[in-house]
mmCIF file of C-alpha atoms in Angstrom:
data_model
loop_
_atom_site.group_PDB
_atom_site.id
_atom_site.type_symbol
_atom_site.label_atom_id
_atom_site.label_comp_id
_atom_site.label_asym_id
_atom_site.label_seq_id
_atom_site.Cartn_x
_atom_site.Cartn_y
_atom_site.Cartn_z
ATOM 1 C CA MET E 1 134.210 -215.861 -76.440
ATOM 2 C CA TRP E 2 132.926 -214.064 -79.180
ATOM 3 C CA SER E 3 132.519 -217.263 -81.359
ATOM 4 C CA SER E 4 130.227 -218.584 -78.441
ATOM 5 C CA ASP E 5 128.194 -215.336 -78.806
ATOM 6 C CA ALA E 6 128.017 -215.740 -82.521
ATOM 7 C CA GLY E 7 126.697 -219.212 -82.153
ATOM 8 C CA GLU E 8 124.130 -218.232 -79.743
ATOM 9 C CA GLY E 9 123.222 -215.015 -81.730
ATOM 10 C CA ASN E 10 122.626 -216.938 -84.911
ATOM 11 C CA SER E 11 119.098 -217.823 -83.881
ATOM 12 C CA HIS E 12 116.919 -214.611 -85.036
ATOM 13 C CA SER E 13 116.001 -213.794 -81.729
ATOM 14 C CA ASN E 14 115.696 -210.436 -80.348
ATOM 15 C CA SER E 15 119.180 -208.965 -78.988
ATOM 16 C CA SER E 16 117.661 -208.280 -75.622
ATOM 17 C CA THR E 17 117.368 -211.842 -75.058
ATOM 18 C CA LYS E 18 120.758 -212.465 -75.995
ATOM 19 C CA ILE E 19 121.830 -212.113 -72.446
ATOM 20 C CA PRO E 20 119.942 -214.530 -70.973
ATOM 21 C CA SER E 21 120.584 -217.005 -73.673
ATOM 22 C CA SER E 22 124.348 -216.367 -73.259
ATOM 23 C CA ALA E 23 123.969 -216.610 -69.361
ATOM 24 C CA SER E 24 121.927 -220.000 -69.442
ATOM 25 C CA SER E 25 124.610 -221.603 -71.887
ATOM 26 C CA SER E 26 127.710 -219.942 -70.206
ATOM 27 C CA SER E 27 130.431 -222.453 -69.179
ATOM 28 C CA SER E 28 132.776 -220.071 -67.398
ATOM 29 C CA ALA E 29 131.915 -217.232 -65.203
ATOM 30 C CA ILE E 30 134.746 -215.292 -66.438
ATOM 31 C CA LEU E 31 133.450 -215.303 -70.070
ATOM 32 C CA PHE E 32 130.086 -214.541 -68.909
ATOM 33 C CA HIS E 33 131.212 -211.658 -67.121
ATOM 34 C CA THR E 34 133.013 -210.116 -69.958
ATOM 35 C CA THR E 35 130.241 -210.777 -72.448
ATOM 36 C CA SER E 36 127.781 -209.286 -69.974
ATOM 37 C CA LYS E 37 129.632 -206.159 -70.086
ATOM 38 C CA ARG E 38 129.643 -205.805 -73.768
ATOM 39 C CA LYS E 39 125.903 -206.779 -73.867
ATOM 40 C CA THR E 40 125.297 -204.027 -71.409
ATOM 41 C CA MET E 41 126.851 -201.594 -73.691
ATOM 42 C CA GLU E 42 125.165 -203.072 -76.539
ATOM 43 C CA GLU E 43 121.861 -203.015 -74.995
ATOM 44 C CA VAL E 44 122.271 -199.734 -74.375
ATOM 45 C CA TRP E 45 123.025 -198.907 -77.906
ATOM 46 C CA LYS E 46 120.257 -200.802 -79.059
ATOM 47 C CA ASP E 47 118.010 -199.181 -76.842
ATOM 48 C CA ILE E 48 119.079 -195.963 -78.741
ATOM 49 C CA ASN E 49 118.714 -197.653 -82.213
ATOM 50 C CA LEU E 50 115.569 -199.335 -81.857
ATOM 51 C CA PRO E 51 113.380 -196.408 -80.949
ATOM 52 C CA THR E 52 114.691 -194.314 -83.819
ATOM 53 C CA LEU E 53 115.011 -197.066 -86.435
ATOM 54 C CA GLY E 54 111.811 -198.998 -85.376
ATOM 55 C CA GLN E 55 113.810 -202.182 -86.739
ATOM 56 C CA ASP E 56 115.184 -204.971 -84.950
ATOM 57 C CA SER E 57 119.126 -203.995 -85.231
ATOM 58 C CA ARG E 58 119.898 -207.472 -84.092
ATOM 59 C CA PRO E 59 122.447 -208.776 -86.660
ATOM 60 C CA SER E 60 121.115 -211.976 -87.632
ATOM 61 C CA THR E 61 122.767 -211.934 -90.574
ATOM 62 C CA PRO E 62 126.230 -210.701 -90.519
ATOM 63 C CA SER E 63 125.280 -207.292 -91.978
ATOM 64 C CA LEU E 64 124.403 -204.910 -89.071
ATOM 65 C CA SER E 65 123.366 -202.146 -91.433
ATOM 66 C CA LEU E 66 119.740 -201.223 -90.293
ATOM 67 C CA GLU E 67 118.710 -200.183 -93.797
ATOM 68 C CA ALA E 68 120.099 -203.401 -95.065
ATOM 69 C CA PRO E 69 121.875 -201.817 -97.688
ATOM 70 C CA LEU E 70 125.356 -203.001 -97.584
ATOM 71 C CA PRO E 71 125.442 -206.569 -96.265
ATOM 72 C CA HIS E 72 128.731 -207.401 -97.837
ATOM 73 C CA LYS E 73 130.622 -204.455 -96.172
ATOM 74 C CA ALA E 74 129.144 -205.243 -92.802
ATOM 75 C CA THR E 75 129.739 -208.922 -93.371
ATOM 76 C CA ALA E 76 133.317 -208.165 -93.702
ATOM 77 C CA ALA E 77 133.423 -205.830 -90.652
ATOM 78 C CA SER E 78 131.658 -208.059 -88.288
ATOM 79 C CA ALA E 79 133.534 -211.037 -89.657
ATOM 80 C CA ALA E 80 136.546 -209.380 -88.833
ATOM 81 C CA ALA E 81 135.840 -207.643 -85.543
ATOM 82 C CA GLY E 82 133.254 -209.587 -84.112
ATOM 83 C CA ARG E 83 129.733 -208.401 -83.160
ATOM 84 C CA ASN E 84 130.155 -207.424 -79.840
ATOM 85 C CA SER E 85 133.385 -205.542 -80.284
ATOM 86 C CA PHE E 86 131.664 -203.968 -83.750
ATOM 87 C CA ARG E 87 128.789 -202.729 -81.636
ATOM 88 C CA SER E 88 131.231 -201.009 -79.241
ATOM 89 C CA MET E 89 133.114 -199.304 -81.965
ATOM 90 C CA ILE E 90 129.701 -198.105 -83.472
ATOM 91 C CA LEU E 91 129.001 -196.489 -80.288
ATOM 92 C CA GLN E 92 132.271 -194.913 -79.654
ATOM 93 C CA ASP E 93 132.596 -193.972 -83.437
ATOM 94 C CA PHE E 94 129.002 -192.488 -83.463
ATOM 95 C CA LEU E 95 129.941 -190.442 -80.324
ATOM 96 C CA ALA E 96 133.126 -189.312 -81.887
ATOM 97 C CA GLY E 97 131.131 -188.391 -85.114
ATOM 98 C CA ALA E 98 128.370 -186.965 -83.011
ATOM 99 C CA PHE E 99 131.158 -184.350 -81.690
ATOM 100 C CA LYS E 100 132.478 -183.482 -85.048
ATOM 101 C CA ASP E 101 129.011 -183.001 -86.567
ATOM 102 C CA PRO E 102 126.493 -181.138 -84.699
ATOM 103 C CA PRO E 103 123.069 -183.060 -84.561
ATOM 104 C CA THR E 104 121.551 -179.859 -86.104
ATOM 105 C CA SER E 105 121.999 -180.750 -89.641
ATOM 106 C CA SER E 106 120.143 -179.915 -92.658
ATOM 107 C CA SER E 107 117.780 -182.942 -92.277
ATOM 108 C CA SER E 108 116.124 -182.791 -89.086
ATOM 109 C CA GLY E 109 113.423 -185.291 -89.212
ATOM 110 C CA SER E 110 115.351 -187.663 -90.939
ATOM 111 C CA LEU E 111 118.599 -187.229 -89.309
ATOM 112 C CA PRO E 112 118.493 -189.892 -86.669
ATOM 113 C CA GLN E 113 117.577 -192.300 -89.343
ATOM 114 C CA LEU E 114 120.124 -191.178 -91.563
ATOM 115 C CA ALA E 115 122.709 -191.048 -88.438
ATOM 116 C CA LEU E 116 122.487 -194.549 -87.492
ATOM 117 C CA PRO E 117 123.032 -196.359 -90.755
ATOM 118 C CA PRO E 118 126.043 -194.058 -91.699
ATOM 119 C CA THR E 119 127.534 -194.650 -88.510
ATOM 120 C CA VAL E 120 127.249 -198.224 -88.623
ATOM 121 C CA LEU E 121 128.461 -198.287 -92.271
ATOM 122 C CA SER E 122 131.417 -195.843 -91.444
ATOM 123 C CA LEU E 123 132.296 -198.258 -88.426
ATOM 124 C CA SER E 124 132.241 -201.161 -90.662
ATOM 125 C CA SER E 125 134.608 -199.572 -93.061
ATOM 126 C CA SER E 126 136.704 -198.228 -90.182
ATOM 127 C CA GLY E 127 136.994 -201.546 -89.194
ATOM 128 C CA THR E 128 138.088 -202.932 -92.330
ATOM 129 C CA PHE E 129 139.272 -200.376 -94.815
ATOM 130 C CA ARG E 130 137.734 -201.013 -98.169
ATOM 131 C CA PRO E 131 140.751 -201.032 -100.810
ATOM 132 C CA GLY E 132 138.619 -199.339 -103.341
ATOM 133 C CA PHE E 133 137.356 -196.401 -101.296
ATOM 134 C CA ASP E 134 139.013 -193.104 -102.043
ATOM 135 C CA TYR E 135 139.621 -191.965 -98.732
ATOM 136 C CA THR E 136 141.475 -188.889 -99.739
ATOM 137 C CA ALA E 137 138.811 -187.669 -101.481
ATOM 138 C CA PHE E 138 137.108 -186.427 -98.310
ATOM 139 C CA ARG E 139 140.108 -185.200 -96.295
ATOM 140 C CA PRO E 140 140.018 -181.503 -97.240
ATOM 141 C CA GLY E 141 137.302 -179.420 -95.621
ATOM 142 C CA PRO E 142 135.600 -179.461 -92.425
ATOM 143 C CA PRO E 143 133.946 -182.434 -91.548
ATOM 144 C CA ASN E 144 130.650 -180.439 -90.931
ATOM 145 C CA SER E 145 130.408 -179.117 -94.536
ATOM 146 C CA ASN E 146 130.872 -182.247 -95.896
ATOM 147 C CA SER E 147 128.441 -183.998 -93.814
ATOM 148 C CA ASP E 148 125.959 -181.342 -94.195
ATOM 149 C CA SER E 149 126.232 -181.469 -98.013
ATOM 150 C CA SER E 150 126.291 -185.324 -97.862
ATOM 151 C CA TYR E 151 123.331 -185.514 -95.390
ATOM 152 C CA ALA E 152 121.254 -183.234 -97.511
ATOM 153 C CA SER E 153 122.222 -184.955 -100.565
ATOM 154 C CA HIS E 154 121.336 -188.217 -99.040
ATOM 155 C CA VAL E 155 118.135 -187.525 -97.214
ATOM 156 C CA ALA E 156 116.431 -189.623 -99.875
ATOM 157 C CA ALA E 157 119.160 -191.917 -100.279
ATOM 158 C CA PRO E 158 117.728 -194.475 -97.916
ATOM 159 C CA ALA E 159 114.419 -194.174 -99.071
ATOM 160 C CA ALA E 160 115.932 -194.890 -102.557
ATOM 161 C CA GLY E 161 117.156 -198.249 -101.423
ATOM 162 C CA SER E 162 120.220 -199.838 -101.501
ATOM 163 C CA GLY E 163 121.758 -197.337 -104.218
ATOM 164 C CA GLY E 164 122.266 -194.834 -101.585
ATOM 165 C CA SER E 165 124.059 -197.015 -99.424
ATOM 166 C CA ASP E 166 127.492 -196.330 -100.876
ATOM 167 C CA ASP E 167 126.679 -192.626 -100.731
ATOM 168 C CA ILE E 168 125.838 -193.033 -97.087
ATOM 169 C CA ILE E 169 129.095 -194.639 -96.185
ATOM 170 C CA VAL E 170 130.972 -192.066 -98.165
ATOM 171 C CA SER E 171 129.278 -189.366 -96.734
ATOM 172 C CA ARG E 172 129.489 -190.366 -93.305
ATOM 173 C CA TYR E 173 132.902 -191.480 -93.675
ATOM 174 C CA PRO E 174 134.956 -188.219 -93.314
ATOM 175 C CA ALA E 175 133.633 -187.774 -89.763
ATOM 176 C CA SER E 176 135.113 -190.811 -88.659
ATOM 177 C CA SER E 177 137.729 -191.003 -90.990
ATOM 178 C CA ASP E 178 138.688 -187.603 -90.197
ATOM 179 C CA LEU E 179 139.251 -188.435 -86.829
ATOM 180 C CA PHE E 180 141.672 -191.331 -87.901
ATOM 181 C CA PHE E 181 143.279 -189.374 -90.534
ATOM 182 C CA SER E 182 143.820 -186.711 -88.211
ATOM 183 C CA SER E 183 145.767 -188.720 -86.045
ATOM 184 C CA LYS E 184 147.722 -190.024 -88.808
ATOM 185 C CA LYS E 185 148.454 -186.907 -90.100
ATOM 186 C CA LEU E 186 149.948 -186.184 -86.727
ATOM 187 C CA ILE E 187 152.025 -188.892 -86.764
ATOM 188 C CA SER E 188 153.399 -188.443 -90.314
ATOM 189 C CA ASP E 189 153.432 -184.686 -91.178
ATOM 190 C CA ASP E 190 154.287 -183.347 -87.677
ATOM 191 C CA PRO E 191 157.685 -181.838 -88.089
ATOM 192 C CA PHE E 192 158.239 -182.673 -84.327
ATOM 193 C CA CYS E 193 158.478 -186.172 -85.451
ATOM 194 C CA ILE E 194 161.852 -185.508 -86.923
ATOM 195 C CA SER E 195 163.131 -184.118 -83.362
ATOM 196 C CA GLY E 196 160.907 -186.809 -81.812
ATOM 197 C CA GLY E 197 163.389 -189.532 -82.982
ATOM 198 C CA ASP E 198 166.203 -187.688 -81.507
ATOM 199 C CA ARG E 199 164.426 -187.039 -78.295
ATOM 200 C CA ARG E 200 163.617 -190.717 -78.088
ATOM 201 C CA TYR E 201 167.526 -191.521 -78.791
ATOM 202 C CA LYS E 202 168.575 -189.219 -76.053
ATOM 203 C CA ARG E 203 166.004 -190.802 -73.766
ATOM 204 C CA MET E 204 167.306 -194.008 -74.511
ATOM 205 C CA ILE E 205 170.697 -193.058 -73.814
ATOM 206 C CA LYS E 206 169.782 -191.611 -70.492
ATOM 207 C CA ASN E 207 167.915 -194.674 -69.429
ATOM 208 C CA ARG E 208 171.317 -196.850 -70.347
ATOM 209 C CA GLU E 209 173.339 -194.515 -68.204
ATOM 210 C CA SER E 210 170.737 -194.746 -65.295
ATOM 211 C CA ALA E 211 170.784 -198.318 -65.657
ATOM 212 C CA ALA E 212 174.581 -198.616 -65.639
ATOM 213 C CA ARG E 213 174.495 -196.351 -62.162
ATOM 214 C CA SER E 214 171.943 -198.539 -60.789
ATOM 215 C CA ARG E 215 174.118 -201.884 -61.593
ATOM 216 C CA ALA E 216 177.209 -199.921 -60.249
ATOM 217 C CA ARG E 217 175.252 -199.323 -57.059
ATOM 218 C CA LYS E 218 174.395 -203.109 -56.897
ATOM 219 C CA GLN E 219 177.816 -204.072 -57.644
ATOM 220 C CA ALA E 220 178.972 -202.192 -54.800
ATOM 221 C CA ARG E 221 176.279 -203.397 -52.763
ATOM 222 C CA ILE E 222 177.439 -206.961 -53.466
ATOM 223 C CA LEU E 223 180.955 -206.451 -53.038
ATOM 224 C CA LEU E 224 180.346 -204.460 -49.525
ATOM 225 C CA PRO E 225 177.413 -206.379 -47.836
ATOM 226 C CA SER E 226 175.685 -203.454 -45.925
ATOM 227 C CA LEU E 227 174.543 -204.177 -42.405
ATOM 228 C CA SER E 228 171.618 -201.878 -42.752
ATOM 229 C CA MET A 1 190.137 -204.192 -48.241
ATOM 230 C CA SER A 2 190.430 -205.308 -51.814
ATOM 231 C CA ASN A 3 186.981 -205.878 -52.144
ATOM 232 C CA GLU A 4 186.558 -202.306 -50.858
ATOM 233 C CA SER A 5 188.649 -200.884 -53.084
ATOM 234 C CA SER A 6 187.652 -202.547 -56.033
ATOM 235 C CA SER A 7 183.955 -201.362 -55.238
ATOM 236 C CA LEU A 8 184.985 -197.721 -54.665
ATOM 237 C CA ILE A 9 186.879 -197.568 -57.717
ATOM 238 C CA SER A 10 183.915 -198.499 -59.596
ATOM 239 C CA THR A 11 181.447 -196.388 -58.279
ATOM 240 C CA ILE A 12 183.211 -193.113 -57.590
ATOM 241 C CA GLY A 13 186.783 -193.850 -58.810
ATOM 242 C CA ASP A 14 186.521 -192.343 -62.200
ATOM 243 C CA ILE A 15 185.701 -188.954 -60.647
ATOM 244 C CA LEU A 16 187.693 -188.733 -57.697
ATOM 245 C CA GLY A 17 190.811 -190.675 -58.937
ATOM 246 C CA PRO A 18 193.022 -193.319 -57.492
ATOM 247 C CA PHE A 19 193.135 -193.605 -53.941
ATOM 248 C CA ASN A 20 195.547 -194.452 -51.186
ATOM 249 C CA LEU A 21 193.633 -196.040 -48.450
ATOM 250 C CA SER A 22 195.841 -196.074 -45.440
ATOM 251 C CA VAL A 23 194.200 -194.479 -42.480
ATOM 252 C CA PRO A 24 190.576 -195.255 -40.773
ATOM 253 C CA LEU A 25 187.883 -193.113 -41.151
ATOM 254 C CA GLN A 26 184.397 -193.238 -39.237
ATOM 255 C CA ILE A 27 181.531 -191.020 -40.347
ATOM 256 C CA THR A 28 178.680 -191.298 -37.703
ATOM 257 C CA TYR A 29 175.142 -189.661 -38.285
ATOM 258 C CA ASN A 30 172.884 -189.926 -35.109
ATOM 259 C CA ASN A 31 175.066 -192.630 -33.483
ATOM 260 C CA ARG A 32 175.042 -194.831 -36.535
ATOM 261 C CA PRO A 33 178.231 -195.138 -38.686
ATOM 262 C CA VAL A 34 177.994 -194.731 -42.268
ATOM 263 C CA ILE A 35 178.924 -197.977 -44.381
ATOM 264 C CA ASN A 36 179.835 -197.492 -47.887
ATOM 265 C CA GLY A 37 177.143 -197.596 -50.486
ATOM 266 C CA SER A 38 174.281 -197.483 -47.879
ATOM 267 C CA ASP A 39 171.051 -195.272 -48.187
ATOM 268 C CA LEU A 40 170.694 -192.271 -46.286
ATOM 269 C CA ARG A 41 167.856 -189.830 -46.535
ATOM 270 C CA PRO A 42 168.214 -186.209 -46.125
ATOM 271 C CA SER A 43 166.295 -186.277 -42.480
ATOM 272 C CA ALA A 44 169.171 -188.533 -41.554
ATOM 273 C CA ILE A 45 171.803 -186.184 -42.321
ATOM 274 C CA VAL A 46 170.380 -182.713 -41.326
ATOM 275 C CA SER A 47 173.253 -182.007 -38.880
ATOM 276 C CA ARG A 48 176.965 -182.361 -39.380
ATOM 277 C CA PRO A 49 178.039 -186.144 -38.364
ATOM 278 C CA MET A 50 180.789 -187.018 -36.258
ATOM 279 C CA VAL A 51 183.841 -187.613 -37.688
ATOM 280 C CA GLU A 52 186.719 -190.039 -36.345
ATOM 281 C CA VAL A 53 190.193 -190.011 -37.637
ATOM 282 C CA GLY A 54 192.722 -192.783 -37.242
ATOM 283 C CA GLY A 55 196.506 -192.602 -37.773
ATOM 284 C CA ASP A 56 199.193 -192.483 -35.225
ATOM 285 C CA ASP A 57 200.714 -189.304 -34.794
ATOM 286 C CA PHE A 58 198.748 -186.128 -34.049
ATOM 287 C CA ARG A 59 201.430 -184.117 -35.411
ATOM 288 C CA VAL A 60 199.805 -185.169 -38.572
ATOM 289 C CA PHE A 61 197.063 -183.136 -40.039
ATOM 290 C CA TYR A 62 194.161 -183.972 -42.426
ATOM 291 C CA THR A 63 191.599 -182.319 -44.372
ATOM 292 C CA LEU A 64 188.208 -183.506 -44.577
ATOM 293 C CA VAL A 65 186.116 -182.988 -47.873
ATOM 294 C CA MET A 66 182.532 -183.659 -48.448
ATOM 295 C CA VAL A 67 181.189 -183.738 -51.855
ATOM 296 C CA ASN A 68 178.190 -184.608 -54.058
ATOM 297 C CA LEU A 69 179.006 -186.294 -57.235
ATOM 298 C CA ASP A 70 175.757 -185.971 -58.785
ATOM 299 C CA ALA A 71 174.409 -182.596 -57.938
ATOM 300 C CA PRO A 72 171.570 -181.442 -59.393
ATOM 301 C CA ASN A 73 170.597 -184.911 -61.061
ATOM 302 C CA PRO A 74 172.483 -187.948 -61.551
ATOM 303 C CA SER A 75 171.390 -187.745 -65.384
ATOM 304 C CA ASN A 76 172.667 -184.256 -65.733
ATOM 305 C CA PRO A 77 175.164 -183.400 -63.144
ATOM 306 C CA THR A 78 175.960 -180.094 -64.136
ATOM 307 C CA LEU A 79 177.246 -178.896 -60.494
ATOM 308 C CA ARG A 80 179.361 -181.781 -60.058
ATOM 309 C CA GLU A 81 181.112 -181.815 -57.783
ATOM 310 C CA TYR A 82 179.059 -179.875 -55.092
ATOM 311 C CA LEU A 83 181.105 -179.160 -52.053
ATOM 312 C CA HIS A 84 179.273 -179.695 -48.764
ATOM 313 C CA TRP A 85 181.787 -179.410 -46.297
ATOM 314 C CA MET A 86 185.519 -178.845 -45.387
ATOM 315 C CA VAL A 87 187.316 -179.129 -42.512
ATOM 316 C CA THR A 88 191.036 -178.729 -42.226
ATOM 317 C CA ASP A 89 193.918 -179.143 -39.677
ATOM 318 C CA ILE A 90 192.370 -182.161 -38.124
ATOM 319 C CA PRO A 91 194.903 -183.914 -35.912
ATOM 320 C CA ALA A 92 195.355 -187.833 -36.544
ATOM 321 C CA THR A 93 193.730 -190.017 -34.112
ATOM 322 C CA THR A 94 191.278 -187.108 -33.237
ATOM 323 C CA ASN A 95 187.913 -185.978 -34.519
ATOM 324 C CA VAL A 96 186.660 -183.289 -36.735
ATOM 325 C CA THR A 97 185.795 -180.816 -33.678
ATOM 326 C CA PHE A 98 189.576 -180.408 -33.440
ATOM 327 C CA GLY A 99 189.927 -179.227 -37.049
ATOM 328 C CA ARG A 100 189.274 -176.009 -38.449
ATOM 329 C CA GLN A 101 186.090 -175.452 -40.479
ATOM 330 C CA LEU A 102 186.670 -174.025 -43.959
ATOM 331 C CA ILE A 103 183.386 -174.539 -45.577
ATOM 332 C CA SER A 104 180.333 -174.898 -43.294
ATOM 333 C CA TYR A 105 178.207 -178.229 -43.509
ATOM 334 C CA GLU A 106 175.433 -177.630 -45.758
ATOM 335 C CA ASN A 107 172.960 -180.708 -45.401
ATOM 336 C CA PRO A 108 172.100 -182.455 -48.931
ATOM 337 C CA ARG A 109 168.613 -182.406 -50.307
ATOM 338 C CA PRO A 110 168.627 -184.068 -53.508
ATOM 339 C CA MET A 111 165.613 -183.339 -55.673
ATOM 340 C CA MET A 112 165.963 -185.866 -58.351
ATOM 341 C CA GLY A 113 167.756 -189.216 -58.675
ATOM 342 C CA ILE A 114 170.156 -191.069 -56.255
ATOM 343 C CA HIS A 115 173.256 -188.993 -55.473
ATOM 344 C CA ARG A 116 176.576 -190.023 -54.314
ATOM 345 C CA ILE A 117 177.519 -188.062 -51.175
ATOM 346 C CA VAL A 118 181.389 -188.934 -50.647
ATOM 347 C CA PHE A 119 183.832 -188.071 -47.698
ATOM 348 C CA MET A 120 187.547 -187.945 -48.371
ATOM 349 C CA LEU A 121 190.490 -187.665 -46.039
ATOM 350 C CA PHE A 122 193.537 -185.906 -47.056
ATOM 351 C CA ARG A 123 197.129 -186.028 -45.460
ATOM 352 C CA GLN A 124 198.400 -182.379 -45.500
ATOM 353 C CA LEU A 125 201.847 -181.577 -45.837
ATOM 354 C CA GLY A 126 201.844 -179.307 -42.885
ATOM 355 C CA ARG A 127 199.299 -177.427 -40.690
ATOM 356 C CA ASN A 128 197.789 -174.310 -42.095
ATOM 357 C CA THR A 129 198.621 -175.357 -45.777
ATOM 358 C CA VAL A 130 195.044 -175.665 -47.154
ATOM 359 C CA PHE A 131 192.709 -172.439 -47.971
ATOM 360 C CA GLU A 132 189.218 -172.535 -48.766
ATOM 361 C CA PRO A 133 188.044 -172.585 -52.322
ATOM 362 C CA ASP A 134 185.826 -169.976 -53.657
ATOM 363 C CA LEU A 135 182.737 -171.760 -54.647
ATOM 364 C CA ARG A 136 180.810 -174.739 -53.582
ATOM 365 C CA HIS A 137 179.402 -176.083 -56.972
ATOM 366 C CA ASN A 138 181.673 -177.394 -59.773
ATOM 367 C CA PHE A 139 184.466 -178.205 -57.188
ATOM 368 C CA SER A 140 187.208 -180.699 -58.353
ATOM 369 C CA THR A 141 188.630 -182.514 -55.594
ATOM 370 C CA ARG A 142 191.449 -183.928 -58.011
ATOM 371 C CA ASN A 143 192.454 -180.323 -58.772
ATOM 372 C CA PHE A 144 192.052 -179.059 -55.409
ATOM 373 C CA ALA A 145 194.295 -181.902 -53.777
ATOM 374 C CA GLN A 146 197.018 -180.933 -56.457
ATOM 375 C CA GLU A 147 196.742 -177.727 -55.657
ATOM 376 C CA TYR A 148 197.558 -177.884 -51.975
ATOM 377 C CA ASN A 149 199.620 -181.114 -52.300
ATOM 378 C CA LEU A 150 197.379 -183.428 -50.774
ATOM 379 C CA SER A 151 198.372 -186.344 -52.661
ATOM 380 C CA LEU A 152 195.891 -189.089 -52.861
ATOM 381 C CA PRO A 153 193.004 -189.648 -50.605
ATOM 382 C CA VAL A 154 193.954 -191.821 -47.689
ATOM 383 C CA ALA A 155 190.337 -192.536 -46.580
ATOM 384 C CA VAL A 156 187.066 -192.550 -48.557
ATOM 385 C CA VAL A 157 183.524 -193.020 -47.154
ATOM 386 C CA TYR A 158 180.273 -192.654 -49.122
ATOM 387 C CA PHE A 159 176.743 -193.291 -49.210
ATOM 388 C CA ASN A 160 173.669 -192.790 -51.533
ATOM 389 C CA CYS A 161 171.159 -189.967 -50.811
ATOM 390 C CA GLN A 162 167.811 -189.547 -52.482
ATOM 391 C CA ARG A 163 164.752 -187.281 -51.746
ATOM 392 C CA GLU A 164 162.812 -188.334 -48.685
ATOM 393 C CA ALA A 165 159.977 -189.789 -50.465
ATOM 394 C CA GLY A 166 162.093 -191.265 -53.253
ATOM 395 C CA SER A 167 161.499 -195.088 -54.300
ATOM 396 C CA GLY A 168 164.762 -195.710 -56.059
ATOM 397 C CA GLY A 169 167.435 -197.960 -56.021
ATOM 398 C CA ARG A 170 167.402 -201.323 -54.159
ATOM 399 C CA ARG A 171 164.285 -202.698 -52.230
ATOM 400 C CA PHE A 172 165.058 -205.848 -50.507
ATOM 401 C CA ARG A 173 168.156 -206.731 -48.605
ATOM 402 C CA ASN A 174 170.290 -208.997 -51.119
#
């Protein structure tokens, strides 16, 4: 399904025309339905993207970054996750990030411009973790402070060009990575994790006993066929 | 009969000990006799059942005991066994209405899980030799029988009971 989309998407046409193209060439109705759902979300996302960026966010080249700073990273992400799922991740992650970092950041005018590429990039990095990236560097501190300082420091980054792309990734990453790391922290550092294993063990024992009772009832039923 | 004994032993024998099944016993709720292992909901067992006892000599007296083996929860039966009903001095070949009620009938209302409700009939050594226990919960039929020289149960009937809206247990007729 995704491959067929990629095949049709390689034409450098506007994303809004993707749906008709896929619809015309879709062989199976099922595929069309699923891709159309994805397209709808993508379309909405693109509608949000396009006015703010003023660019065609259509990932004709594998890089989805609107500023075109990190084609290689986006390439890896899109290649790995597939374009459509990549976009959905973008939207969800962006929303998750939006909750963590209120839009009233330091950079007001350029915020939308900054918001999109970082989220795009952060999603790509969240999709495929770059081994060289030091995640731990951004663990401490609330995401707000990190992002604010990062946003402030990187207001001029996009204007600077590709040099700021790395910084953008770095700056935006804590927001989404925090989401991920916080969940990881719960799993690994939570003291309840230890008793969680006990609870799981007890639950398993109780399940087995219940199964044994059920088998006993079944055996009784077979030995004494009931008339009811 | 051997089939019945083996199935009884497998399902309730571990708690209620060995049996000496020798006397016919019929429990009837709403004109329907209870079959071992059948499923009855609380609505069907609201009132005490009719209990008919076999035998041949009405100078022989029996005690009927009704217990719940899985109170309050089969996974955690902290109240096992819960005494629902006890009638003594039932003459053979008659029914429970001829006996003397020691513990009044309390209709079972399980909240969680599928509970095993068991009727047992014990042969008394003589009339007026069995006395009521203090508590309903944590009752031990084995110890009670030993205390009053009742020997092994001469008849057993049991059914499964779960809450009215419960969906546990078998779904289709095998």
